[in-house]
Short mmCIF file of C-alpha atoms in Angstrom, two decimals:
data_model
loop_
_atom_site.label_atom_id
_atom_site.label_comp_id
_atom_site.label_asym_id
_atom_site.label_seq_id
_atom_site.Cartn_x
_atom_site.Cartn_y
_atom_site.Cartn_z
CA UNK A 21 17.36 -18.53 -53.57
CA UNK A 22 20.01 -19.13 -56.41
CA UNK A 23 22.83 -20.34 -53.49
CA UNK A 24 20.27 -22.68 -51.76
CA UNK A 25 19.51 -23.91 -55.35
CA UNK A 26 23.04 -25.00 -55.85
CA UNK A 27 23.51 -26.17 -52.09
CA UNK A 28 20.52 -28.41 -53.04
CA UNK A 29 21.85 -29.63 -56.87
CA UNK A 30 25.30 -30.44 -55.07
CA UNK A 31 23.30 -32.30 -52.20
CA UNK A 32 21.21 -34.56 -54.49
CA UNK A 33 24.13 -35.39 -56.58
CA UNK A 34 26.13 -36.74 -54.16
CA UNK A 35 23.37 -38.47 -52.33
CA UNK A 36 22.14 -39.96 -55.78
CA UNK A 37 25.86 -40.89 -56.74
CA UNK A 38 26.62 -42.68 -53.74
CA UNK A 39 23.35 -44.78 -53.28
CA UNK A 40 23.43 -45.36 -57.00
CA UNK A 41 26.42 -48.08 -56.47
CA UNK A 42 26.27 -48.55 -52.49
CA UNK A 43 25.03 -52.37 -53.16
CA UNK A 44 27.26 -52.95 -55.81
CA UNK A 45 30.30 -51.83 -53.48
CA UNK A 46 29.08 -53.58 -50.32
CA UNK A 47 28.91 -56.79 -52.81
CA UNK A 48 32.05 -55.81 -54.19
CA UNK A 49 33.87 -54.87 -50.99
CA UNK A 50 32.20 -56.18 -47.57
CA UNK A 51 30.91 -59.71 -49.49
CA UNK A 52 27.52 -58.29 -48.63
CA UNK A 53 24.39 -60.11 -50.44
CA UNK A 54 21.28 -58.58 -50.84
CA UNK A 55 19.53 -59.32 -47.70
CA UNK A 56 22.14 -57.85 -45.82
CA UNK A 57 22.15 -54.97 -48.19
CA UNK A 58 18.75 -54.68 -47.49
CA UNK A 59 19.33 -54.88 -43.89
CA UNK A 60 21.98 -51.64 -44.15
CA UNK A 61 19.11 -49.54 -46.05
CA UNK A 62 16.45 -51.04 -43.37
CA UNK A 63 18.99 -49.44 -40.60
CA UNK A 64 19.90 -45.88 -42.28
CA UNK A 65 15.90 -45.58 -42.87
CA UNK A 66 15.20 -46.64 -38.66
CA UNK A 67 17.55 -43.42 -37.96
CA UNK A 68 16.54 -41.27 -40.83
CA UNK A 69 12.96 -41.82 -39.43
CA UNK A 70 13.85 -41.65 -35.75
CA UNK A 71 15.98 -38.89 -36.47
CA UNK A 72 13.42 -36.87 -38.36
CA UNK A 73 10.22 -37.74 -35.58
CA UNK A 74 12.43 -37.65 -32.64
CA UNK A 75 15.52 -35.38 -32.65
CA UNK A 76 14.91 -32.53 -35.45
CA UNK A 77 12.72 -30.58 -33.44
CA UNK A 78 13.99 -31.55 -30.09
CA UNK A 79 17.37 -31.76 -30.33
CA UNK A 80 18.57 -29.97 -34.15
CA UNK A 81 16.30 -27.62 -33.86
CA UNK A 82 16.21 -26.32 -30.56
CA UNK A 83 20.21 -25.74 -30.46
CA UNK A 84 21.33 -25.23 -33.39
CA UNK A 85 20.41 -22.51 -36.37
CA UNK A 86 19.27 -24.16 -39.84
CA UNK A 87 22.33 -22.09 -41.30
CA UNK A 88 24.60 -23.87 -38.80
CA UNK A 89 22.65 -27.08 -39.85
CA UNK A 90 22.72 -26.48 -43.21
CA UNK A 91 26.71 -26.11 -43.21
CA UNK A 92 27.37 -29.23 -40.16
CA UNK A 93 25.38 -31.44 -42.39
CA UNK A 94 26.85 -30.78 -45.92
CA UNK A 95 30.05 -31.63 -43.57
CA UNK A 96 28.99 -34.51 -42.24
CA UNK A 97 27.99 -36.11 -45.17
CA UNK A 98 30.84 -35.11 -47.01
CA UNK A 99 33.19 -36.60 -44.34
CA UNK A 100 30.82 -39.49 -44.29
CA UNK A 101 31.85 -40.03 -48.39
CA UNK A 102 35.40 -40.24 -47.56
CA UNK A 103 34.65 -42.59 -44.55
CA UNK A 104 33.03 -44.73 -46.54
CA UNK A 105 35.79 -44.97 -48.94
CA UNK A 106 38.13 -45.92 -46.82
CA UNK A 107 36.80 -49.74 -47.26
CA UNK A 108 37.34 -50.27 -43.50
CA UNK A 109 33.71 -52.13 -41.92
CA UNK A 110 33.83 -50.05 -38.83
CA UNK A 111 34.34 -46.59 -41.21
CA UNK A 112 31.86 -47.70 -42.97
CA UNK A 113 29.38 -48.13 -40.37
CA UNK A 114 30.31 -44.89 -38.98
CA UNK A 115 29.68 -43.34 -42.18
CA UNK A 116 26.09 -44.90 -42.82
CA UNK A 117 25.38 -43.18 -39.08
CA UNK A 118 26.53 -39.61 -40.62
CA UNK A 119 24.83 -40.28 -43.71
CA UNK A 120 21.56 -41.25 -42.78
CA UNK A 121 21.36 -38.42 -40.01
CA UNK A 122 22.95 -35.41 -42.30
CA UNK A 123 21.01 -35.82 -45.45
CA UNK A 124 17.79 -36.16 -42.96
CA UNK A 125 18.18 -33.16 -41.47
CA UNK A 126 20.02 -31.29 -44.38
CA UNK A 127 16.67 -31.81 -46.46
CA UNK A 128 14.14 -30.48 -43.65
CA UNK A 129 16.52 -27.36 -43.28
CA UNK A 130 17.20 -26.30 -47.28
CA UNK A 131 13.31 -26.97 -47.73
CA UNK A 132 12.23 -24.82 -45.15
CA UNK A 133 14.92 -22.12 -45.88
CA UNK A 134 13.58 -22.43 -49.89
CA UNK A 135 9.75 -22.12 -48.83
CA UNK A 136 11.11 -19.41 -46.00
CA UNK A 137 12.67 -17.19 -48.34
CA UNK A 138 10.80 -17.51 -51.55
CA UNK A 139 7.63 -15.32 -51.91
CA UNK A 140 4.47 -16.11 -50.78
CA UNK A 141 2.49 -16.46 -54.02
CA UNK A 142 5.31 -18.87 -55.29
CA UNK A 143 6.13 -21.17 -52.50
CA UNK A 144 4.90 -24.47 -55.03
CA UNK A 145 6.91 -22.82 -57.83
CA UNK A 146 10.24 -22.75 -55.70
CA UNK A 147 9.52 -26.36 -53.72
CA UNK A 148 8.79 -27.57 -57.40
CA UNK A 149 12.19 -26.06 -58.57
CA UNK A 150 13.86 -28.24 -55.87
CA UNK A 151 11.55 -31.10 -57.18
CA UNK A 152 13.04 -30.66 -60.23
CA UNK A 153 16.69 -30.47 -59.49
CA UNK A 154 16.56 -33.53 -57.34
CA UNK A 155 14.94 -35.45 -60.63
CA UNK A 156 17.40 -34.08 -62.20
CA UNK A 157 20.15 -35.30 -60.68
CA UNK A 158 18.59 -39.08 -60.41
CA UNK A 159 18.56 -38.80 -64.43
CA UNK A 160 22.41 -38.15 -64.69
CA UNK A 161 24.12 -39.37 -61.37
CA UNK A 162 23.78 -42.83 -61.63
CA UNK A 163 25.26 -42.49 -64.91
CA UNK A 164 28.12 -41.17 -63.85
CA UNK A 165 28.21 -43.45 -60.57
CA UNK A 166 28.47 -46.05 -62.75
CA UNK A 167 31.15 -45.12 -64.81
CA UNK A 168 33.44 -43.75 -61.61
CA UNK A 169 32.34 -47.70 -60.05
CA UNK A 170 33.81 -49.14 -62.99
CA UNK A 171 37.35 -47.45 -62.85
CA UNK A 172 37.35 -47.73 -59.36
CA UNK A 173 34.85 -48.33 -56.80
CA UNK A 174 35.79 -45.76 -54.17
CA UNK A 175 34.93 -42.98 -56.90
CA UNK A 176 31.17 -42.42 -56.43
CA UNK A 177 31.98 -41.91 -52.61
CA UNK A 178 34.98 -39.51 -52.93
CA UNK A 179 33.61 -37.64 -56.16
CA UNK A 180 30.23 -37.31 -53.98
CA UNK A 181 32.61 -35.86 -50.86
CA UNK A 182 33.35 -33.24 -53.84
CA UNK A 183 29.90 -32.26 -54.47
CA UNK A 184 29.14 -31.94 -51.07
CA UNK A 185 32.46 -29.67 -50.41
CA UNK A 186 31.80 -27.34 -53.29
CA UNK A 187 28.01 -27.23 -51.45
CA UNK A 188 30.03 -26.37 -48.40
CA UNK A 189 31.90 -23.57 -50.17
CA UNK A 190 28.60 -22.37 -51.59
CA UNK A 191 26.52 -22.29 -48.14
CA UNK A 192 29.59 -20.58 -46.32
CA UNK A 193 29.57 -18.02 -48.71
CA UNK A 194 25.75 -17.15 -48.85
CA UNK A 195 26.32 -16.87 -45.26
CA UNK A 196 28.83 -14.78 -45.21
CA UNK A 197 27.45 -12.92 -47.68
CA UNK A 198 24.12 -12.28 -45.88
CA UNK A 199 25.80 -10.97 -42.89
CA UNK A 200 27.75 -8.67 -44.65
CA UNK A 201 24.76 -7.05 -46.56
CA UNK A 202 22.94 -3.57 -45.06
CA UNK A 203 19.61 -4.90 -43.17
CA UNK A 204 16.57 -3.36 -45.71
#
């Protein structure tokens, strides 16, 4: 479970990093006040939640494996960082799109692989664990959100690309790792 784990910690951090300062760089970069900030959340949550109802299980799902999943979406959203970054509208946009659908499915598929893999009698230990590393990373990422938004306000974006790339590295290994190993 240890590589899902870290998947997840590198997941959360980015996702808490870059929503930590996203209305303080759409202020900052796009003009944006808070009703139309409001209005971008409103929109990622419509395909988050149409995502989730109406494609996971009849599109994702269907044709693709949740280790396939698991590895598009950590890429997606990582691309969907530097998109953002870029401080082009239409990027921007495009990135909200890969954001909002990535992390929706990417936390279905690492919470079914944790309760999938972890024993029986300690399925509500090992879905708390994950619990506990998302808190986690709400504590510290906006902290150091913050501080990268100061000294630049692409950082949180870019530095959250990171996370999600060294979750990439981590998830491609597993994998390769698992199909390597003898079948017991």
């Amino acid at each position: 479970l240890r590589p899902l784990f870290l998947t997840w910690l590198m997941f959360t951090l980015a996702f808490v990093t870059s929503q930590s300062v996203f209305a303080l760089f759409v202020k900052d970069v796009f003009q944006y006040d808070s009703f139309m900030t409001g209005m971008l959340f409103t929109g990622a949550g419509v395909i988050v939640a149409i995502n989730q109802v109406v494609f996971l299980k009849r599109f994702w799902l269907k044709h693709f494996s949740e280790s396939w999943l698991e590895i598009g979406m950590l890429a997606a959203i990582a691309v969907s960082g530097i998109l953002a970054a870029t401080k082009l509208l239409f990027l921007f946009y495009v990135s909200l799109v890969l954001n909002s659908i990535g992390q929706s499915v990417l936390r279905v598929v690492v919470t079914s692989q944790v309760a999938g893999k972890a024993d029986p009698k300690m399925k509500g230990e090992t879905l708390g664990i994950l619990s506990s590393i998302m808190a986690a990373s709400m504590a510290t990422a906006p902290i150091i959100a913050g501080a990268l938004f100061e000294f630049e306000n692409i950082l949180p974006f870019l530095v959250a690309s990171a996370y999600l790339t060294a979750g990439l590295v981590i998830a491609i290994q597993y994998r390769r790792r698992l199909s390597t190993e003898p079948a017991v």
